[in-house]
GROMACS .gro file of C-alpha atoms in nm:
model
  235
    1MET     CA    1   1.951   1.833  -0.136
    2ARG     CA    2   1.663   1.944   0.044
    3PHE     CA    3   1.373   1.695   0.075
    4ILE     CA    4   1.045   1.824   0.173
    5VAL     CA    5   0.844   1.544   0.322
    6LEU     CA    6   0.478   1.621   0.409
    7ILE     CA    7   0.321   1.373   0.640
    8VAL     CA    8  -0.048   1.433   0.567
    9CYS     CA    9  -0.188   1.208   0.868
   10CYS     CA   10  -0.377   1.261   1.177
   11PHE     CA   11  -0.101   1.123   1.401
   12LEU     CA   12   0.045   1.323   1.686
   13LEU     CA   13   0.380   1.244   1.803
   14SER     CA   14   0.377   1.109   2.191
   15ASN     CA   15   0.659   1.084   2.451
   16CYS     CA   16   0.726   0.727   2.307
   17ASP     CA   17   0.945   0.708   2.005
   18ASP     CA   18   0.783   0.395   1.854
   19LYS     CA   19   0.424   0.531   1.857
   20HIS     CA   20   0.158   0.801   1.753
   21SER     CA   21  -0.150   0.897   1.954
   22GLN     CA   22  -0.434   1.048   1.750
   23LYS     CA   23  -0.740   0.816   1.635
   24LYS     CA   24  -0.786   0.736   1.281
   25THR     CA   25  -1.069   0.624   1.066
   26PRO     CA   26  -1.054   0.260   0.961
   27THR     CA   27  -0.919   0.312   0.617
   28GLN     CA   28  -0.730   0.646   0.635
   29THR     CA   29  -0.393   0.668   0.490
   30ILE     CA   30  -0.056   0.831   0.539
   31ASP     CA   31   0.018   1.034   0.232
   32SER     CA   32   0.367   1.180   0.272
   33THR     CA   33   0.499   1.253  -0.069
   34GLN     CA   34   0.546   1.559  -0.281
   35VAL     CA   35   0.684   1.505  -0.613
   36LYS     CA   36   0.955   1.717  -0.757
   37LYS     CA   37   0.935   1.728  -1.133
   38GLU     CA   38   1.292   1.802  -1.149
   39THR     CA   39   1.392   1.476  -0.975
   40LEU     CA   40   1.378   1.176  -1.208
   41VAL     CA   41   1.511   0.818  -1.172
   42LYS     CA   42   1.556   0.541  -1.429
   43ASP     CA   43   1.257   0.315  -1.427
   44ILE     CA   44   1.292  -0.065  -1.467
   45ASP     CA   45   0.974  -0.086  -1.686
   46THR     CA   46   0.833   0.180  -1.930
   47LEU     CA   47   0.527   0.209  -2.143
   48SER     CA   48   0.717   0.052  -2.413
   49LYS     CA   49   0.906  -0.265  -2.414
   50THR     CA   50   1.205  -0.122  -2.622
   51ASN     CA   51   1.182   0.251  -2.530
   52LYS     CA   52   1.342   0.301  -2.173
   53GLU     CA   53   1.305   0.646  -2.060
   54GLU     CA   54   1.322   0.835  -1.737
   55PHE     CA   55   0.988   0.926  -1.568
   56LEU     CA   56   0.780   0.951  -1.260
   57LEU     CA   57   0.439   0.785  -1.224
   58THR     CA   58   0.177   1.075  -1.225
   59LYS     CA   59  -0.195   1.108  -1.227
   60ASP     CA   60  -0.165   1.161  -1.587
   61ASN     CA   61   0.032   0.832  -1.692
   62ALA     CA   62  -0.029   0.592  -1.414
   63MET     CA   63  -0.330   0.421  -1.575
   64GLU     CA   64  -0.187   0.380  -1.915
   65PHE     CA   65   0.137   0.266  -1.750
   66PHE     CA   66  -0.031  -0.009  -1.563
   67LEU     CA   67  -0.250  -0.104  -1.839
   68GLN     CA   68   0.064  -0.187  -2.018
   69TYR     CA   69   0.238  -0.340  -1.733
   70ASP     CA   70  -0.054  -0.581  -1.690
   71LYS     CA   71   0.009  -0.719  -2.020
   72GLU     CA   72   0.390  -0.793  -1.964
   73HIS     CA   73   0.382  -0.887  -1.591
   74LYS     CA   74   0.149  -1.162  -1.490
   75GLU     CA   75   0.271  -1.247  -1.148
   76ASN     CA   76  -0.017  -1.283  -0.884
   77LYS     CA   77   0.119  -1.442  -0.578
   78VAL     CA   78   0.320  -1.246  -0.325
   79ARG     CA   79   0.486  -1.308   0.024
   80ILE     CA   80   0.481  -1.043   0.291
   81VAL     CA   81   0.790  -1.130   0.519
   82THR     CA   82   0.747  -0.996   0.884
   83ASP     CA   83   0.911  -1.090   1.230
   84TYR     CA   84   0.594  -1.258   1.310
   85GLY     CA   85   0.590  -1.488   1.003
   86ASN     CA   86   0.493  -1.477   0.629
   87ILE     CA   87   0.164  -1.396   0.493
   88ASP     CA   88   0.106  -1.535   0.142
   89ILE     CA   89  -0.140  -1.360  -0.095
   90LEU     CA   90  -0.324  -1.416  -0.423
   91LEU     CA   91  -0.373  -1.106  -0.635
   92PHE     CA   92  -0.679  -1.108  -0.831
   93ASN     CA   93  -0.642  -1.077  -1.207
   94GLU     CA   94  -0.985  -0.913  -1.203
   95THR     CA   95  -0.854  -0.604  -1.046
   96LYS     CA   96  -0.569  -0.574  -1.287
   97PHE     CA   97  -0.465  -0.221  -1.208
   98HIS     CA   98  -0.439  -0.285  -0.846
   99ARG     CA   99  -0.255  -0.623  -0.893
  100SER     CA  100  -0.015  -0.447  -1.138
  101ASN     CA  101   0.045  -0.166  -0.914
  102PHE     CA  102   0.118  -0.412  -0.617
  103ILE     CA  103   0.348  -0.603  -0.829
  104TYR     CA  104   0.533  -0.314  -0.946
  105LEU     CA  105   0.593  -0.164  -0.598
  106ALA     CA  106   0.708  -0.497  -0.486
  107LYS     CA  107   0.960  -0.523  -0.747
  108LYS     CA  108   1.087  -0.185  -0.672
  109GLY     CA  109   1.146  -0.275  -0.334
  110TYR     CA  110   0.908  -0.012  -0.202
  111PHE     CA  111   0.764  -0.208   0.077
  112ASP     CA  112   1.088  -0.300   0.233
  113ASN     CA  113   1.091  -0.183   0.578
  114THR     CA  114   0.763  -0.030   0.573
  115GLN     CA  115   0.518  -0.118   0.869
  116PHE     CA  116   0.188  -0.220   0.975
  117TYR     CA  117   0.102   0.104   1.128
  118ARG     CA  118  -0.251   0.047   1.220
  119VAL     CA  119  -0.370  -0.280   1.375
  120ILE     CA  120  -0.707  -0.352   1.552
  121GLU     CA  121  -0.771  -0.696   1.688
  122ASN     CA  122  -1.041  -0.896   1.501
  123TYR     CA  123  -1.083  -0.606   1.252
  124ILE     CA  124  -0.779  -0.511   1.032
  125ILE     CA  125  -0.404  -0.486   1.007
  126GLN     CA  126  -0.321  -0.202   0.766
  127GLY     CA  127   0.033  -0.160   0.626
  128GLY     CA  128   0.252  -0.018   0.339
  129SER     CA  129   0.359   0.299   0.508
  130THR     CA  130   0.578   0.449   0.781
  131ASP     CA  131   0.710   0.740   0.933
  132ASP     CA  132   1.056   0.656   0.844
  133ARG     CA  133   1.206   0.911   0.591
  134ASP     CA  134   1.386   0.697   0.392
  135VAL     CA  135   1.076   0.503   0.303
  136MET     CA  136   0.893   0.813   0.231
  137ARG     CA  137   1.162   0.928  -0.002
  138LYS     CA  138   1.105   0.605  -0.207
  139ARG     CA  139   0.768   0.742  -0.289
  140ARG     CA  140   0.918   1.056  -0.425
  141TYR     CA  141   1.128   0.852  -0.677
  142ILE     CA  142   0.830   0.645  -0.787
  143GLY     CA  143   0.569   0.916  -0.815
  144LYS     CA  144   0.251   1.068  -0.675
  145TYR     CA  145  -0.062   0.907  -0.820
  146LEU     CA  146  -0.392   0.755  -0.733
  147LEU     CA  147  -0.587   0.453  -0.854
  148PRO     CA  148  -0.955   0.445  -0.920
  149THR     CA  149  -1.196   0.216  -0.707
  150ASP     CA  150  -1.285  -0.107  -0.877
  151THR     CA  151  -1.560  -0.259  -0.665
  152LYS     CA  152  -1.796  -0.428  -0.893
  153ARG     CA  153  -1.615  -0.765  -0.939
  154GLY     CA  154  -1.822  -0.947  -0.689
  155PHE     CA  155  -1.578  -0.960  -0.406
  156HIS     CA  156  -1.674  -0.865  -0.045
  157HIS     CA  157  -1.480  -0.750   0.271
  158ASP     CA  158  -1.459  -1.098   0.422
  159ARG     CA  159  -1.197  -1.219   0.643
  160GLY     CA  160  -0.861  -1.273   0.474
  161VAL     CA  161  -0.903  -1.036   0.174
  162ILE     CA  162  -0.662  -0.753   0.102
  163SER     CA  163  -0.805  -0.418   0.012
  164MET     CA  164  -0.669  -0.081  -0.087
  165PRO     CA  165  -0.738   0.225   0.138
  166SER     CA  166  -0.877   0.549  -0.018
  167SER     CA  167  -0.622   0.846  -0.031
  168ASP     CA  168  -0.651   1.113   0.256
  169ILE     CA  169  -0.675   1.359  -0.022
  170GLU     CA  170  -1.026   1.438  -0.020
  171ASN     CA  171  -1.215   1.327  -0.343
  172PRO     CA  172  -1.566   1.211  -0.411
  173TYR     CA  173  -1.467   0.901  -0.587
  174LYS     CA  174  -1.246   0.739  -0.319
  175LEU     CA  175  -0.939   0.709  -0.526
  176ALA     CA  176  -0.702   0.465  -0.386
  177SER     CA  177  -0.363   0.534  -0.209
  178PRO     CA  178  -0.145   0.288  -0.421
  179TYR     CA  179   0.126   0.253  -0.147
  180GLU     CA  180  -0.088   0.115   0.132
  181PHE     CA  181  -0.329  -0.179   0.200
  182PHE     CA  182  -0.529  -0.354   0.472
  183ILE     CA  183  -0.604  -0.731   0.548
  184MET     CA  184  -0.946  -0.789   0.694
  185LEU     CA  185  -0.961  -1.005   1.004
  186ARG     CA  186  -1.327  -1.030   0.987
  187ASP     CA  187  -1.631  -1.002   0.758
  188VAL     CA  188  -1.723  -0.620   0.727
  189HIS     CA  189  -1.950  -0.577   0.428
  190GLU     CA  190  -2.012  -0.214   0.522
  191LEU     CA  191  -1.683  -0.152   0.343
  192ASP     CA  192  -1.812  -0.302   0.018
  193GLY     CA  193  -1.852  -0.046  -0.265
  194ASP     CA  194  -1.598   0.191  -0.115
  195TYR     CA  195  -1.252   0.010  -0.122
  196THR     CA  196  -1.109  -0.208  -0.387
  197ILE     CA  197  -1.053  -0.571  -0.295
  198PHE     CA  198  -0.763  -0.683  -0.497
  199GLY     CA  199  -0.655  -1.013  -0.339
  200ARG     CA  200  -0.685  -1.266  -0.062
  201VAL     CA  201  -0.468  -1.440   0.192
  202ILE     CA  202  -0.393  -1.797   0.080
  203SER     CA  203  -0.154  -1.871   0.391
  204GLY     CA  204  -0.055  -1.696   0.710
  205MET     CA  205  -0.395  -1.560   0.835
  206ALA     CA  206  -0.255  -1.673   1.200
  207VAL     CA  207   0.044  -1.445   1.147
  208ALA     CA  208  -0.194  -1.163   1.061
  209ASP     CA  209  -0.387  -1.240   1.381
  210LYS     CA  210  -0.081  -1.221   1.587
  211ILE     CA  211   0.016  -0.896   1.446
  212ALA     CA  212  -0.334  -0.769   1.517
  213ASN     CA  213  -0.293  -0.861   1.883
  214VAL     CA  214   0.013  -0.657   1.959
  215ASP     CA  215  -0.018  -0.374   2.206
  216THR     CA  216  -0.110  -0.035   2.047
  217ASP     CA  217  -0.148   0.330   2.138
  218ASP     CA  218  -0.471   0.524   2.108
  219ALA     CA  219  -0.423   0.559   1.742
  220ASP     CA  220  -0.384   0.186   1.692
  221TRP     CA  221  -0.022   0.231   1.604
  222PRO     CA  222   0.176  -0.064   1.770
  223LEU     CA  223   0.382   0.040   2.057
  224LYS     CA  224   0.661  -0.174   1.918
  225ASN     CA  225   0.682  -0.111   1.533
  226VAL     CA  226   0.574  -0.423   1.324
  227TYR     CA  227   0.794  -0.405   1.019
  228ILE     CA  228   0.740  -0.555   0.674
  229LYS     CA  229   1.085  -0.651   0.599
  230ARG     CA  230   0.991  -0.714   0.239
  231VAL     CA  231   0.735  -0.833  -0.027
  232GLU     CA  232   0.852  -1.137  -0.230
  233ILE     CA  233   0.714  -1.243  -0.570
  234LEU     CA  234   0.610  -1.605  -0.561
  235ASP     CA  235   0.454  -1.671  -0.902
   0.00000   0.00000   0.00000
């Protein structure tokens, strides 16, 4: 079976197998999926409690799906497990679509073996993607969709918050890439209004700082890959 994987990003491969070399904007993402309509997988949660069906999330059904998912899945604490330690996060109920999306992807195992692929000391660590084809294939089985910004909840891009970058697909409303996220290492209120804050770190900021201090290439990609082993649901 032939998989067509589009890596829509601004990275150029360098001589080092572990790194990339072109500079990116602070909240640019890696969009690497192209959904094939004929490839369907059995989803663990559907729009109905009793009516299980095969489907992919799309721009047409994602919002209704997460609206229903929010009613049935109230978990809001997660743990990002890395080689550098754990980062525990409280997800905000106010941003229900983004909270539900993160919980859904964690339960699907999407984040397993993804990476913090862009890190800047005293600024951000950005994760949830990779150049690994197996991880990219997971996106095909989940779906291709974007989430709307939800920026009027009174949250600010302060140190410790987790926010969702906009898609690399140009769109005037800065719709968010659902598979990726970034954690702020300092206050940067210039980002307020453009990107959706959907949680905050409640334990493990020292781990985030440690990750941000690793050596990187010119594109801020760590010279030695920083993997997210998994995301666990705590509560």
